[in-house]
mmCIF file of C-alpha atoms and ligand atoms in Angstrom:
data_model
loop_
_atom_site.group_PDB
_atom_site.id
_atom_site.type_symbol
_atom_site.label_atom_id
_atom_site.label_comp_id
_atom_site.label_asym_id
_atom_site.label_seq_id
_atom_site.Cartn_x
_atom_site.Cartn_y
_atom_site.Cartn_z
ATOM 1 C CA MET A 542 6.314 -23.441 17.371
ATOM 2 C CA ARG A 543 7.173 -25.376 14.223
ATOM 3 C CA GLU A 544 3.761 -27.042 14.237
ATOM 4 C CA HIS A 545 2.058 -23.682 14.568
ATOM 5 C CA ILE A 546 4.013 -22.164 11.703
ATOM 6 C CA THR A 547 3.332 -25.206 9.540
ATOM 7 C CA GLY A 548 -0.324 -25.046 10.502
ATOM 8 C CA ALA A 549 -0.566 -21.343 9.786
ATOM 9 C CA VAL A 550 1.120 -21.688 6.382
ATOM 10 C CA GLN A 551 -1.187 -24.551 5.429
ATOM 11 C CA PHE A 552 -4.165 -22.582 6.733
ATOM 12 C CA VAL A 553 -3.255 -19.546 4.622
ATOM 13 C CA SER A 554 -2.471 -21.530 1.496
ATOM 14 C CA ASN A 555 -5.653 -23.596 1.809
ATOM 15 C CA ASN A 556 -7.964 -20.726 2.419
ATOM 16 C CA HIS A 557 -6.577 -17.362 1.429
ATOM 17 C CA LEU A 558 -4.572 -17.858 -1.725
ATOM 18 C CA LYS A 559 -7.402 -19.276 -3.784
ATOM 19 C CA PHE A 560 -8.754 -16.008 -5.066
ATOM 20 C CA ASP A 561 -11.331 -17.632 -7.308
ATOM 21 C CA ARG A 562 -13.210 -19.011 -4.295
ATOM 22 C CA PRO A 563 -15.962 -16.951 -2.733
ATOM 23 C CA ALA A 564 -14.985 -15.445 0.608
ATOM 24 C CA GLN A 565 -16.051 -17.518 3.581
ATOM 25 C CA PRO A 566 -17.025 -16.157 6.959
ATOM 26 C CA ILE A 567 -14.064 -16.459 9.319
ATOM 27 C CA ASP A 568 -15.939 -18.846 11.612
ATOM 28 C CA ALA A 569 -16.393 -21.277 8.736
ATOM 29 C CA LEU A 570 -12.651 -21.594 8.113
ATOM 30 C CA PRO A 571 -10.838 -24.600 9.552
ATOM 31 C CA ASP A 572 -9.001 -23.843 12.772
ATOM 32 C CA PRO A 573 -5.325 -24.921 12.537
ATOM 33 C CA GLY A 574 -5.204 -25.169 16.334
ATOM 34 C CA GLN A 575 -7.593 -28.101 16.236
ATOM 35 C CA LYS A 576 -5.147 -30.050 14.148
ATOM 36 C CA PHE A 577 -1.830 -28.775 15.456
ATOM 37 C CA GLY A 578 -2.634 -27.968 19.085
ATOM 38 C CA TYR A 579 -3.094 -24.642 20.782
ATOM 39 C CA VAL A 580 -0.718 -22.499 22.776
ATOM 40 C CA ASN A 581 -3.715 -20.344 23.621
ATOM 41 C CA LYS A 582 -6.944 -22.111 22.855
ATOM 42 C CA PRO A 583 -9.585 -19.500 21.959
ATOM 43 C CA VAL A 584 -11.769 -18.782 24.969
ATOM 44 C CA PRO A 585 -14.952 -16.754 25.397
ATOM 45 C CA GLN A 586 -14.093 -13.154 26.216
ATOM 46 C CA PRO A 587 -15.491 -11.552 29.372
ATOM 47 C CA PRO A 588 -17.983 -8.714 28.807
ATOM 48 C CA THR A 589 -16.444 -5.295 28.186
ATOM 49 C CA ALA A 590 -18.117 -3.731 31.233
ATOM 50 C CA GLU A 591 -16.703 -6.412 33.507
ATOM 51 C CA VAL A 592 -13.155 -5.915 32.183
ATOM 52 C CA LEU A 593 -13.328 -2.124 32.458
ATOM 53 C CA ALA A 594 -14.762 -2.285 35.983
ATOM 54 C CA LYS A 595 -11.747 -4.291 37.113
ATOM 55 C CA LEU A 596 -9.228 -2.028 35.367
ATOM 56 C CA ASN A 597 -10.636 1.433 36.003
ATOM 57 C CA THR A 598 -9.928 1.433 39.720
ATOM 58 C CA PRO A 599 -8.110 4.225 41.562
ATOM 59 C CA GLU A 600 -5.260 1.860 42.463
ATOM 60 C CA ILE A 601 -4.658 0.767 38.864
ATOM 61 C CA LYS A 602 -4.976 4.305 37.560
ATOM 62 C CA GLU A 603 -2.342 5.425 40.056
ATOM 63 C CA ARG A 604 -0.097 2.540 38.998
ATOM 64 C CA CYS A 605 -0.484 3.476 35.333
ATOM 65 C CA ALA A 606 0.277 7.134 35.998
ATOM 66 C CA ASP A 607 3.457 6.075 37.788
ATOM 67 C CA LEU A 608 4.464 3.767 34.913
ATOM 68 C CA LEU A 609 3.804 6.408 32.268
ATOM 69 C CA SER A 610 5.942 8.895 34.195
ATOM 70 C CA ARG A 611 8.961 6.611 33.761
ATOM 71 C CA TYR A 612 9.089 6.656 29.976
ATOM 72 C CA PRO A 613 9.527 9.448 27.426
ATOM 73 C CA VAL A 614 6.432 8.378 25.460
ATOM 74 C CA GLY A 615 3.319 6.482 26.552
ATOM 75 C CA GLN A 616 3.807 3.670 24.038
ATOM 76 C CA ALA A 617 7.076 2.729 25.761
ATOM 77 C CA ALA A 618 5.101 1.695 28.866
ATOM 78 C CA LEU A 619 2.886 -0.712 26.895
ATOM 79 C CA LEU A 620 4.630 -3.924 27.999
ATOM 80 C CA GLU A 621 4.225 -3.003 31.645
ATOM 81 C CA VAL A 622 0.635 -1.843 31.300
ATOM 82 C CA LEU A 623 -0.216 -5.146 29.578
ATOM 83 C CA TRP A 624 1.568 -6.912 32.433
ATOM 84 C CA LEU A 625 -0.628 -4.998 34.812
ATOM 85 C CA VAL A 626 -3.718 -6.263 32.936
ATOM 86 C CA GLN A 627 -2.379 -9.800 33.195
ATOM 87 C CA GLY A 628 -1.834 -9.268 36.920
ATOM 88 C CA VAL A 629 -5.520 -8.447 37.302
ATOM 89 C CA PHE A 630 -6.987 -11.275 35.215
ATOM 90 C CA GLY A 631 -4.182 -13.838 35.098
ATOM 91 C CA TRP A 632 -4.383 -13.430 31.306
ATOM 92 C CA VAL A 633 -4.987 -10.593 28.843
ATOM 93 C CA PRO A 634 -8.561 -10.444 27.541
ATOM 94 C CA ARG A 635 -8.971 -8.637 24.219
ATOM 95 C CA GLU A 636 -10.791 -5.759 25.928
ATOM 96 C CA GLY A 637 -7.862 -5.426 28.368
ATOM 97 C CA ILE A 638 -5.507 -5.070 25.394
ATOM 98 C CA ARG A 639 -7.710 -2.309 23.996
ATOM 99 C CA TRP A 640 -7.703 -0.629 27.425
ATOM 100 C CA ALA A 641 -3.878 -0.823 27.616
ATOM 101 C CA ALA A 642 -3.614 0.726 24.144
ATOM 102 C CA ASN A 643 -5.860 3.554 25.262
ATOM 103 C CA VAL A 644 -3.780 4.156 28.409
ATOM 104 C CA CYS A 645 -0.543 4.228 26.403
ATOM 105 C CA GLY A 646 -1.932 6.291 23.525
ATOM 106 C CA CYS A 647 -1.225 3.761 20.785
ATOM 107 C CA ALA A 648 -3.332 1.842 18.272
ATOM 108 C CA PRO A 649 -5.185 -1.238 19.580
ATOM 109 C CA ALA A 650 -3.742 -3.191 16.633
ATOM 110 C CA HIS A 651 -0.218 -2.322 17.807
ATOM 111 C CA ALA A 652 -1.036 -3.410 21.371
ATOM 112 C CA LEU A 653 -2.506 -6.678 20.062
ATOM 113 C CA GLY A 654 0.662 -7.271 18.015
ATOM 114 C CA VAL A 655 2.827 -6.707 21.095
ATOM 115 C CA ALA A 656 0.640 -8.851 23.353
ATOM 116 C CA THR A 657 0.641 -11.757 20.901
ATOM 117 C CA PHE A 658 4.388 -11.518 20.152
ATOM 118 C CA TYR A 659 5.581 -12.335 23.669
ATOM 119 C CA THR A 660 4.798 -15.704 25.240
ATOM 120 C CA MET A 661 4.764 -14.005 28.646
ATOM 121 C CA TYR A 662 1.260 -12.778 27.887
ATOM 122 C CA ASN A 663 -1.453 -15.410 28.223
ATOM 123 C CA HIS A 664 -4.446 -15.132 25.935
ATOM 124 C CA ALA A 665 -6.465 -17.711 27.789
ATOM 125 C CA PRO A 666 -6.725 -18.605 31.472
ATOM 126 C CA LYS A 667 -3.930 -20.869 32.637
ATOM 127 C CA GLY A 668 -3.586 -23.372 35.472
ATOM 128 C CA LYS A 669 -2.602 -22.252 38.953
ATOM 129 C CA PHE A 670 0.930 -23.361 38.173
ATOM 130 C CA LEU A 671 2.228 -22.287 34.776
ATOM 131 C CA LEU A 672 5.218 -24.476 33.944
ATOM 132 C CA GLN A 673 7.230 -22.806 31.205
ATOM 133 C CA PHE A 674 10.048 -24.859 29.709
ATOM 134 C CA CYS A 675 12.782 -23.275 27.643
ATOM 135 C CA ARG A 676 13.055 -24.988 24.255
ATOM 136 C CA ASN A 677 15.899 -22.830 22.980
ATOM 137 C CA ILE A 678 19.195 -24.135 21.715
ATOM 138 C CA SER A 679 21.244 -24.391 24.952
ATOM 139 C CA CYS A 680 18.450 -26.028 26.908
ATOM 140 C CA THR A 681 17.609 -28.336 24.008
ATOM 141 C CA ILE A 682 21.219 -29.496 23.825
ATOM 142 C CA LYS A 683 21.187 -30.045 27.581
ATOM 143 C CA GLY A 684 18.126 -32.295 27.468
ATOM 144 C CA ALA A 685 15.014 -30.092 27.622
ATOM 145 C CA PRO A 686 12.960 -32.196 25.131
ATOM 146 C CA SER A 687 13.148 -35.354 27.258
ATOM 147 C CA LEU A 688 12.266 -33.405 30.423
ATOM 148 C CA ILE A 689 9.286 -31.788 28.686
ATOM 149 C CA ALA A 690 8.140 -35.233 27.531
ATOM 150 C CA TYR A 691 8.586 -36.483 31.109
ATOM 151 C CA VAL A 692 6.402 -33.768 32.643
ATOM 152 C CA GLU A 693 3.791 -34.111 29.863
ATOM 153 C CA HIS A 694 3.607 -37.805 30.709
ATOM 154 C CA ALA A 695 3.543 -37.152 34.467
ATOM 155 C CA LEU A 696 0.645 -34.688 34.172
ATOM 156 C CA ASN A 697 -1.020 -36.483 31.252
ATOM 157 C CA ILE A 698 -1.340 -33.295 29.186
ATOM 158 C CA LYS A 699 0.418 -31.904 26.128
ATOM 159 C CA THR A 700 2.200 -28.585 25.838
ATOM 160 C CA GLY A 701 -0.368 -25.794 25.763
ATOM 161 C CA GLU A 702 -2.924 -27.793 27.728
ATOM 162 C CA THR A 703 -4.165 -27.425 31.291
ATOM 163 C CA THR A 704 -4.846 -30.341 33.613
ATOM 164 C CA PRO A 705 -8.574 -30.991 34.193
ATOM 165 C CA ASP A 706 -8.215 -29.915 37.853
ATOM 166 C CA GLY A 707 -7.001 -26.510 36.630
ATOM 167 C CA LEU A 708 -3.724 -26.884 38.479
ATOM 168 C CA PHE A 709 -1.011 -27.101 35.795
ATOM 169 C CA THR A 710 -0.427 -25.671 32.335
ATOM 170 C CA ILE A 711 2.681 -26.580 30.344
ATOM 171 C CA LEU A 712 4.175 -24.137 27.870
ATOM 172 C CA GLN A 713 7.325 -24.225 25.805
ATOM 173 C CA VAL A 714 8.937 -20.821 25.454
ATOM 174 C CA GLU A 715 12.050 -19.245 24.021
ATOM 175 C CA CYS A 716 15.254 -18.552 25.982
ATOM 176 C CA LEU A 717 14.543 -17.766 29.632
ATOM 177 C CA GLY A 718 17.883 -15.994 29.973
ATOM 178 C CA SER A 719 19.370 -18.571 32.287
ATOM 179 C CA CYS A 720 21.121 -20.780 29.754
ATOM 180 C CA GLY A 721 24.009 -21.614 32.103
ATOM 181 C CA ASN A 722 21.579 -23.422 34.410
ATOM 182 C CA GLY A 723 19.697 -25.124 31.589
ATOM 183 C CA PRO A 724 17.555 -27.004 30.978
ATOM 184 C CA MET A 725 15.552 -24.214 32.567
ATOM 185 C CA MET A 726 11.948 -23.891 33.619
ATOM 186 C CA LEU A 727 9.771 -21.309 35.299
ATOM 187 C CA VAL A 728 7.103 -22.154 37.847
ATOM 188 C CA ASN A 729 4.878 -19.109 37.486
ATOM 189 C CA ASP A 730 7.385 -16.246 37.976
ATOM 190 C CA ASP A 731 10.184 -18.265 39.553
ATOM 191 C CA PHE A 732 13.126 -20.074 38.030
ATOM 192 C CA ALA A 733 13.318 -23.536 39.472
ATOM 193 C CA THR A 734 15.714 -26.419 39.120
ATOM 194 C CA ASP A 735 14.599 -28.120 42.323
ATOM 195 C CA ALA A 736 12.450 -27.770 45.432
ATOM 196 C CA ASP A 737 13.865 -27.943 48.909
ATOM 197 C CA GLY A 738 11.346 -28.222 51.727
ATOM 198 C CA ASP A 739 9.154 -25.179 51.448
ATOM 199 C CA VAL A 740 10.932 -23.305 48.676
ATOM 200 C CA LEU A 741 11.705 -23.633 45.000
ATOM 201 C CA THR A 742 15.438 -23.431 44.424
ATOM 202 C CA MET A 743 17.928 -22.710 41.677
ATOM 203 C CA LYS A 744 21.253 -23.320 43.348
ATOM 204 C CA PRO A 745 24.426 -22.744 41.301
ATOM 205 C CA GLY A 746 25.600 -25.935 39.697
ATOM 206 C CA THR A 747 22.251 -27.736 40.019
ATOM 207 C CA LYS A 748 20.194 -28.669 37.017
ATOM 208 C CA LEU A 749 16.708 -29.851 36.274
ATOM 209 C CA THR A 750 16.306 -33.632 36.238
ATOM 210 C CA THR A 751 13.340 -35.985 36.260
ATOM 211 C CA ASP A 752 13.887 -36.398 40.034
ATOM 212 C CA SER A 753 13.934 -32.663 40.661
ATOM 213 C CA ILE A 754 10.825 -32.246 38.471
ATOM 214 C CA ASP A 755 9.088 -34.774 40.752
ATOM 215 C CA ARG A 756 10.069 -32.679 43.770
ATOM 216 C CA ILE A 757 8.886 -29.478 42.063
ATOM 217 C CA LEU A 758 5.498 -31.046 41.215
ATOM 218 C CA LYS A 759 5.232 -32.251 44.813
ATOM 219 C CA TRP A 760 5.974 -28.694 45.975
ATOM 220 C CA CYS A 761 3.196 -27.403 43.692
ATOM 221 C CA TYR A 762 0.661 -29.863 45.102
ATOM 222 C CA ALA A 763 1.703 -28.847 48.620
ATOM 223 C CA HIS A 764 1.172 -25.145 47.776
ATOM 224 C CA GLU A 765 -2.004 -25.607 45.777
ATOM 225 C CA ASP A 766 -4.048 -23.578 48.265
ATOM 226 C CA ASN A 767 -1.330 -21.135 49.144
ATOM 227 C CA ILE A 768 0.487 -19.974 46.049
ATOM 228 C CA PRO A 769 3.022 -17.322 47.045
ATOM 229 C CA LYS A 770 1.510 -13.950 46.168
ATOM 230 C CA HIS A 771 3.565 -12.215 43.529
ATOM 231 C CA ASP A 772 3.580 -8.593 42.720
ATOM 232 C CA VAL A 773 1.790 -8.081 39.434
ATOM 233 C CA LEU A 774 4.783 -6.230 38.019
ATOM 234 C CA GLY A 775 7.192 -9.041 38.611
ATOM 235 C CA GLY A 776 9.051 -7.630 41.583
ATOM 236 C CA THR A 777 9.543 -11.037 43.104
ATOM 237 C CA VAL A 778 11.379 -12.839 40.313
ATOM 238 C CA LYS A 779 14.226 -14.456 42.203
ATOM 239 C CA GLY A 780 17.495 -12.558 42.274
ATOM 240 C CA HIS A 781 16.210 -9.671 40.171
ATOM 241 C CA CYS A 782 15.197 -6.137 41.053
ATOM 242 C CA GLY A 783 12.013 -6.518 39.039
ATOM 243 C CA HIS A 784 10.542 -4.229 36.462
ATOM 244 C CA PRO A 785 11.260 -0.501 36.653
ATOM 245 C CA GLY A 786 7.718 0.071 37.829
ATOM 246 C CA ALA A 787 7.657 -2.618 40.511
ATOM 247 C CA PRO A 788 7.210 -1.427 44.084
ATOM 248 C CA GLY A 789 10.627 -1.026 45.655
ATOM 249 C CA ALA A 790 12.399 -1.080 42.278
ATOM 250 C CA ILE A 791 15.351 1.241 42.062
ATOM 251 C CA ALA A 792 14.351 2.871 38.755
ATOM 252 C CA LYS A 793 13.436 6.515 39.189
ATOM 253 C CA PRO A 794 10.628 8.358 37.416
ATOM 254 C CA GLN A 795 11.616 9.772 34.074
ATOM 255 C CA VAL A 796 13.732 12.919 34.194
ATOM 256 C CA ALA A 797 12.797 15.573 31.701
ATOM 257 C CA ASP A 798 15.826 15.277 29.379
ATOM 258 C CA TYR A 799 16.164 11.490 29.523
ATOM 259 C CA ALA A 800 16.190 9.857 26.097
ATOM 260 C CA PRO A 801 16.276 13.078 24.061
ATOM 261 C CA PRO A 802 15.397 12.819 20.378
ATOM 262 C CA SER A 803 18.168 11.892 17.969
ATOM 263 C CA PRO A 804 20.237 14.845 16.710
ATOM 264 C CA VAL A 805 20.137 16.035 13.115
ATOM 265 C CA LEU A 806 22.571 13.882 11.164
ATOM 266 C CA ASN A 807 24.863 14.306 8.199
ATOM 267 C CA VAL A 808 24.773 18.132 8.091
ATOM 268 C CA LYS A 809 26.713 19.474 5.072
ATOM 269 C CA SER A 810 27.234 23.036 3.882
ATOM 270 C CA GLU A 811 28.431 24.180 0.462
ATOM 271 C CA ALA A 812 28.762 27.787 -0.704
ATOM 272 C CA ASP A 813 28.522 29.516 -4.064
ATOM 273 C CA GLU A 814 27.505 33.016 -5.137
ATOM 274 C CA THR A 815 23.944 32.497 -3.753
ATOM 275 C CA GLY A 816 25.212 31.827 -0.221
ATOM 276 C CA ALA A 817 25.684 28.634 1.825
ATOM 277 C CA THR A 818 23.316 25.735 1.188
ATOM 278 C CA LEU A 819 22.849 23.265 4.051
ATOM 279 C CA THR A 820 21.559 19.704 3.664
ATOM 280 C CA TRP A 821 20.902 17.152 6.447
ATOM 281 C CA LYS A 822 19.088 14.011 7.514
ATOM 282 C CA GLY A 823 16.194 14.472 9.937
ATOM 283 C CA ALA A 824 13.854 12.156 11.814
ATOM 284 C CA PRO A 825 10.046 11.941 11.473
ATOM 285 C CA GLU A 826 9.632 12.843 15.165
ATOM 286 C CA PHE A 827 11.148 16.333 14.744
ATOM 287 C CA THR A 828 8.721 19.184 15.331
ATOM 288 C CA LYS A 829 11.208 22.022 14.869
ATOM 289 C CA ILE A 830 14.754 22.514 13.523
ATOM 290 C CA VAL A 831 16.927 25.568 14.118
ATOM 291 C CA VAL A 832 20.066 26.396 12.091
ATOM 292 C CA GLU A 833 22.844 28.099 14.047
ATOM 293 C CA LYS A 834 25.987 29.778 12.718
ATOM 294 C CA LYS A 835 29.271 30.322 14.595
ATOM 295 C CA ASN A 836 29.936 33.980 15.325
ATOM 296 C CA GLY A 837 33.168 34.357 17.309
ATOM 297 C CA ASN A 838 32.635 32.183 20.392
ATOM 298 C CA ASP A 839 28.841 32.234 20.105
ATOM 299 C CA TRP A 840 26.265 30.358 18.080
ATOM 300 C CA VAL A 841 23.616 32.562 16.506
ATOM 301 C CA ALA A 842 20.306 31.292 15.074
ATOM 302 C CA VAL A 843 20.060 32.128 11.359
ATOM 303 C CA GLY A 844 16.975 30.247 10.304
ATOM 304 C CA GLU A 845 14.287 27.675 10.984
ATOM 305 C CA PRO A 846 13.653 25.353 8.038
ATOM 306 C CA GLY A 847 10.496 23.259 7.935
ATOM 307 C CA VAL A 848 10.835 19.783 9.429
ATOM 308 C CA LYS A 849 10.198 18.248 6.025
ATOM 309 C CA ASP A 850 12.550 20.559 4.129
ATOM 310 C CA LYS A 851 15.601 19.008 2.525
ATOM 311 C CA ALA A 852 17.782 22.133 2.217
ATOM 312 C CA PHE A 853 18.286 25.589 3.735
ATOM 313 C CA VAL A 854 20.088 28.579 2.214
ATOM 314 C CA ASP A 855 21.911 31.231 4.250
ATOM 315 C CA PRO A 856 22.326 34.041 1.697
ATOM 316 C CA ASN A 857 25.222 35.492 3.728
ATOM 317 C CA GLY A 858 27.054 32.180 4.061
ATOM 318 C CA LYS A 859 30.515 31.702 2.592
ATOM 319 C CA VAL A 860 33.290 29.136 2.490
ATOM 320 C CA GLY A 861 34.680 28.460 5.982
ATOM 321 C CA ASP A 862 31.494 29.406 7.872
ATOM 322 C CA GLU A 863 30.480 26.871 10.522
ATOM 323 C CA TYR A 864 26.910 25.673 11.017
ATOM 324 C CA ARG A 865 25.083 23.285 13.327
ATOM 325 C CA MET A 866 21.435 22.296 13.618
ATOM 326 C CA ILE A 867 19.319 21.678 16.704
ATOM 327 C CA ALA A 868 16.156 19.581 16.504
ATOM 328 C CA THR A 869 13.213 19.564 18.885
ATOM 329 C CA SER A 870 10.589 16.880 19.329
ATOM 330 C CA GLY A 871 7.663 18.241 21.313
ATOM 331 C CA GLU A 872 9.171 19.426 24.599
ATOM 332 C CA ARG A 873 12.399 17.518 24.140
ATOM 333 C CA VAL A 874 15.460 19.144 22.617
ATOM 334 C CA ALA A 875 18.116 17.069 20.846
ATOM 335 C CA LYS A 876 21.855 17.565 21.168
ATOM 336 C CA PRO A 877 23.284 19.911 18.527
ATOM 337 C CA SER A 878 24.336 18.182 15.339
ATOM 338 C CA ALA A 879 28.002 17.807 14.432
ATOM 339 C CA VAL A 880 29.441 21.108 13.145
ATOM 340 C CA ALA A 881 29.568 21.464 9.358
ATOM 341 C CA VAL A 882 32.333 23.658 7.907
ATOM 342 C CA THR A 883 31.212 25.250 4.624
ATOM 343 C CA LYS A 884 33.063 24.044 1.532
ATOM 344 C CA GLN A 885 33.112 25.433 -1.976
ATOM 345 C CA LYS A 886 30.259 24.048 -4.035
ATOM 346 C CA PRO A 887 31.738 22.182 -6.997
ATOM 347 C CA ALA A 888 31.085 23.819 -10.352
ATOM 348 C CA PRO A 889 28.477 21.975 -12.430
ATOM 349 C CA GLU A 890 30.049 19.633 -14.934
ATOM 350 C CA GLN A 891 30.226 21.074 -18.456
ATOM 351 C CA LYS A 892 28.583 18.802 -20.938
ATOM 352 C CA ALA A 893 30.572 18.182 -24.068
ATOM 353 C CA VAL A 894 28.817 19.726 -27.060
HETATM 354 S S1 FES B 1908 18.522 -21.426 26.053
HETATM 355 FE FE1 FES B 1908 17.313 -22.040 27.723
HETATM 356 S S2 FES B 1908 17.474 -20.414 29.128
HETATM 357 FE FE2 FES B 1908 18.623 -19.774 27.435
#
């Protein structure tokens, strides 16, 4: 990562901060990856029609509809829809990212930002066995760098590269969430600290060593023609229930009032001779706000300020009256705000003459 950041900074300072230079076409600019190595070496993109033909199938459409039904807004399903694209291609072509953005109703630029933020998304084809080594603090302390160097030497490739036979790719990634077993690695979707006969293992108390890496590589060679088929939504990650959308996962489709919008915050009411003036803090997602006033045991609607308004006046309001506000976002209704008891509005300060 450090090399990439250094490369990017040098790239920007060399080429973009010299405003007196004429603009160069992007292809003419030096490629920092050539000097500092690639995590995802740029690859030719498949034709749009080919990508869309593989994604616009009844099975994938059904899967997307199911995923979208589990979240309050389409954008929230983006990670899983991108994962679905990766399940189809083994990586995420640019046109697949655009397709995912379209499915989730968000901007392609946002989807590209998400897809390039997480190392779990591949932007170039990878080897049959993707070996991902954690380089985060716990695993580094426990010896990850020497193990990464060992496997790079054993496969005669550097991090980010794929062996010429297309079998292995090595990546270094951030915390894999299994720090207690570190140094940790993933072989495709599976944690592995060893291989025992026909299975990869991660037994409690065992840790990755150069010997166990040898056994894992041997296991990979033995399974070269028969890689265990994984569900594209990650349902087979060892010891986990998988993603909410994975077949057999226990997550239920979204219920209508799950994740309601935030309530109106900081409601205050102050009264003077013009009535009670309410102020509040709203959220950009609000599409409607209703002001209610306590009347005996009931709450009665007294007004509907605009969602961008900053104040509302109840001409009949007086000190002691209680108000609350209820926001709506589309079909979803927020909890009522905290109740505001009307106070006397302070008299304006008299300026000394
Ligand atoms: S630091 Fe390596 S798995 Fe968490």
